[in-house]
Amino acid sequence: MDIRDQDRTIDQIPPGDMAVRIRAFDWTATPLGPRSAWSPSLKLAVEMITAANFPMALRWGQDLVLIYNDAYAPLLREHHPDSLGKTFGQFAWGAHVDLEGAERAVLNGEARGLFSEDLPMLVRRAGDAVEQGYFNLTLSPMPDDTAPSGVGGVLLTLVETTHRVRTEQALRASEERYQLALEAASGVGAWDWDIAADKLYADAHYARFHNIAPERAAAGVSFAEVAAAVHPDDYARIVASGRSALKTTGEFFEEYRLVQADGAVKWVQVRGRVYRDDTGWAVRHRGVMVDITERRRIEAALAAAEANLRIAVDAAGLGRWDHNPSTGTRFWDERCRRIFGLPDAAENSFDTFERFVHPDDRAGLMEAVAAATDPTGPGVINREYRIHRGGDGAVRWIETVGRAFFEEGRCVRFVGFASDVTERKEAAARMALQDATLALAVDAANVGTWDYDPRDDALVWSERCYAMFGVPPGAPVALCDFYAALHPDDREATRAAFAAAMDPSVRGDFDVEHRTIGHEDGAERWIAAKGRAFFDEADRPLRVLGATVDITERKRAELHLRLMVNELNHRVKNSLATIQAIAAQTFHAARSLPEAQEAFSARIISLAEAHDILTRENWEGADLEDVLERLRTLHGAPGRFAFSGPPVRLSPRMALSLSMALHELGTNAAKYGALSVPSGQVRIDWTVTPGPEAARLALTWTESGGPPVTPPSRRGFGSRLIERGLTSELSGEARIDFAPQGVVCRIEAGLDG
């Protein structure tokens, strides 16, 4: 959902620009340090804001270092992109200067979140124009277990409210002007209704119009006493409008009649507003009333005159013209002159007429005139063409019909009528555009349309409907064919919904989702159908029109989502069990608490890296090379690892177990083995061999170039994790050989994925 103002945008930076900038930025020069040292919370927060398409930013750490996304960049104006990575002390601008205290309160855990409404801020718009905008700003804590307060940073989320603020400002100004105009006008009455007490207070003018003594109106009367003066023909409408104002909009604007004490009828225009208490209940209704009786009388007289004129114009509807080709004289009546925009006193020659004709239509029209006035021709003209109307130069469409009269082989008179058909042509063009637009929309949305006539049980399907029901295009279908194509489990519910739509006492929309079984292909499809019935004056259904959309893929996606959620629950439980086991073994076997904390954090990071790989693959598995590349990233630099082996696809369970085992080998190598010295190297080779039930993976870890290896006096948790864990988890075998020239670990396991 787009939560920004609909008529403006602050997205001026190409999508993904800030994600690239953040990855390429030299963070070592900032208090945050290199990205590899960032906490998981910070990494997650950065990924979250860069994926968002509305303004978001982070202030991280005690120095409040700034990180922001693409949509936030226009708010920085000329400071983008130099403000990336700056602390609050190095860079604070505009309205944000006053936010340091609030941000630190959130960062220190003193506030769980802060909100600022309609914060004024300058923003860069399209074309680099800078203007005043308004935003709702939310400051939210970002949890981080590595931070002293448990909060690593502050998330800044902005929602633009410029359009709403400016609309409210304009509305207030408009209402003030309107109130001033009413106060300056004559014949104005005012009222104030205390809704809870049912006391309506009014001035003398309002009171007299409602047949109430002014002194009683000043003291307050009931609403029923005021409403008694409303004309019976207007009463129901006014009451309904008033109730609507009380329940919904709060605005009341109506024109209606009041019956006076002497039987006279007055027209009034009333504008009011409902005022509510803090709980939203309507408590007051105030407004003004204006006497518009004279205006209504004039409008009625004008309407009657216009109706008479319209009858006369519609009866004729044409401008008459008469042309004598032999003398060149031409006559246009008054209506024809108006159509062409020719003043009454202006010369009316054929050359004048020709100049009016649109250049693109002139040649064709002149040919038609020549043909009509040719003794050997048809002698008639019926043509549509465009003109540039005199006076304003407006382009108008003209339809002309005429006949030529001949004497002795020559045209002596050419007469006819002209009418302005611009509106008809424009309406036809709009209709054609609407039809084309509808056809494109239906085509783009893959929508099928249908039309059912219950009088003869005729059902008409579009081509897409035939495809959705697996029926050959063009085959005759009836309602029974539609029901026959439905899945048996959905047939009765669909039949009942369709019957309700055609029931005049219900008149409900036909809105169902059902399955179909293809008549020819037997395929099961999910269909969303919407329709509406139309009735005659006797409440008999005439037609039922509707549309269908194939939602099979959406339904499959919903099912897949449910399966994924269930799988995720299972994975989370397994991950928690794994973490619990790692914690128990790590802290039990460690020599000191700092050593245990370091080992535990490293193992959790390794587990997270494996989860990250599997998440990218929708937990369907992982490539062995991806696991090894993550190992290279965590424990080595280019050139320290060498890999050799065929492509191998690992199951999720095997990817997690193997990743943890390789992490333990890498950690030991970095502390004591080949990776502890610059010249050391680790080579990982693997092969895949067929097995009786499944292929088997044989992987060898070989260290070289490191310090001499001495076998340990006791087996640590890492060794037990490798040798025993892989054996139990993967039905395989792992052996570690502490050779003097370097540790060698051989792993063999079945590929079950």
PDB file of C-alpha atoms in Angstrom, residues 450 496-512 530-535 543-545:
ATOM      1  CA  TRP A 450     -20.454 -14.052 -18.770  1.00  0.00           C
ATOM      2  CA  ALA A 496     -27.541 -21.322  -3.612  1.00  0.00           C
ATOM      3  CA  ALA A 497     -25.522 -18.106  -4.091  1.00  0.00           C
ATOM      4  CA  PHE A 498     -26.684 -17.817  -7.704  1.00  0.00           C
ATOM      5  CA  ALA A 499     -30.309 -18.370  -6.698  1.00  0.00           C
ATOM      6  CA  ALA A 500     -30.018 -15.675  -4.019  1.00  0.00           C
ATOM      7  CA  ALA A 501     -28.677 -13.203  -6.583  1.00  0.00           C
ATOM      8  CA  MET A 502     -31.781 -13.768  -8.757  1.00  0.00           C
ATOM      9  CA  ASP A 503     -34.191 -13.600  -5.793  1.00  0.00           C
ATOM     10  CA  PRO A 504     -35.908 -10.141  -5.885  1.00  0.00           C
ATOM     11  CA  SER A 505     -36.367 -10.251  -2.111  1.00  0.00           C
ATOM     12  CA  VAL A 506     -32.610 -10.669  -1.596  1.00  0.00           C
ATOM     13  CA  ARG A 507     -30.960  -9.016  -4.618  1.00  0.00           C
ATOM     14  CA  GLY A 508     -27.568  -9.962  -3.306  1.00  0.00           C
ATOM     15  CA  ASP A 509     -24.415  -9.896  -5.394  1.00  0.00           C
ATOM     16  CA  PHE A 510     -23.157 -13.227  -6.677  1.00  0.00           C
ATOM     17  CA  ASP A 511     -19.694 -13.451  -5.094  1.00  0.00           C
ATOM     18  CA  VAL A 512     -18.209 -16.931  -4.681  1.00  0.00           C
ATOM     19  CA  LYS A 530     -18.707 -12.048  -9.212  1.00  0.00           C
ATOM     20  CA  GLY A 531     -22.027 -11.072 -10.750  1.00  0.00           C
ATOM     21  CA  ARG A 532     -25.212  -9.071 -10.330  1.00  0.00           C
ATOM     22  CA  ALA A 533     -28.802  -9.630 -11.411  1.00  0.00           C
ATOM     23  CA  PHE A 534     -30.994  -6.991 -13.084  1.00  0.00           C
ATOM     24  CA  PHE A 535     -34.775  -6.993 -12.678  1.00  0.00           C
ATOM     25  CA  ARG A 543     -30.133 -10.741 -16.869  1.00  0.00           C
ATOM     26  CA  VAL A 544     -27.258 -11.758 -14.649  1.00  0.00           C
ATOM     27  CA  LEU A 545     -23.927 -10.267 -15.678  1.00  0.00           C
TER      28      LEU A 545
END
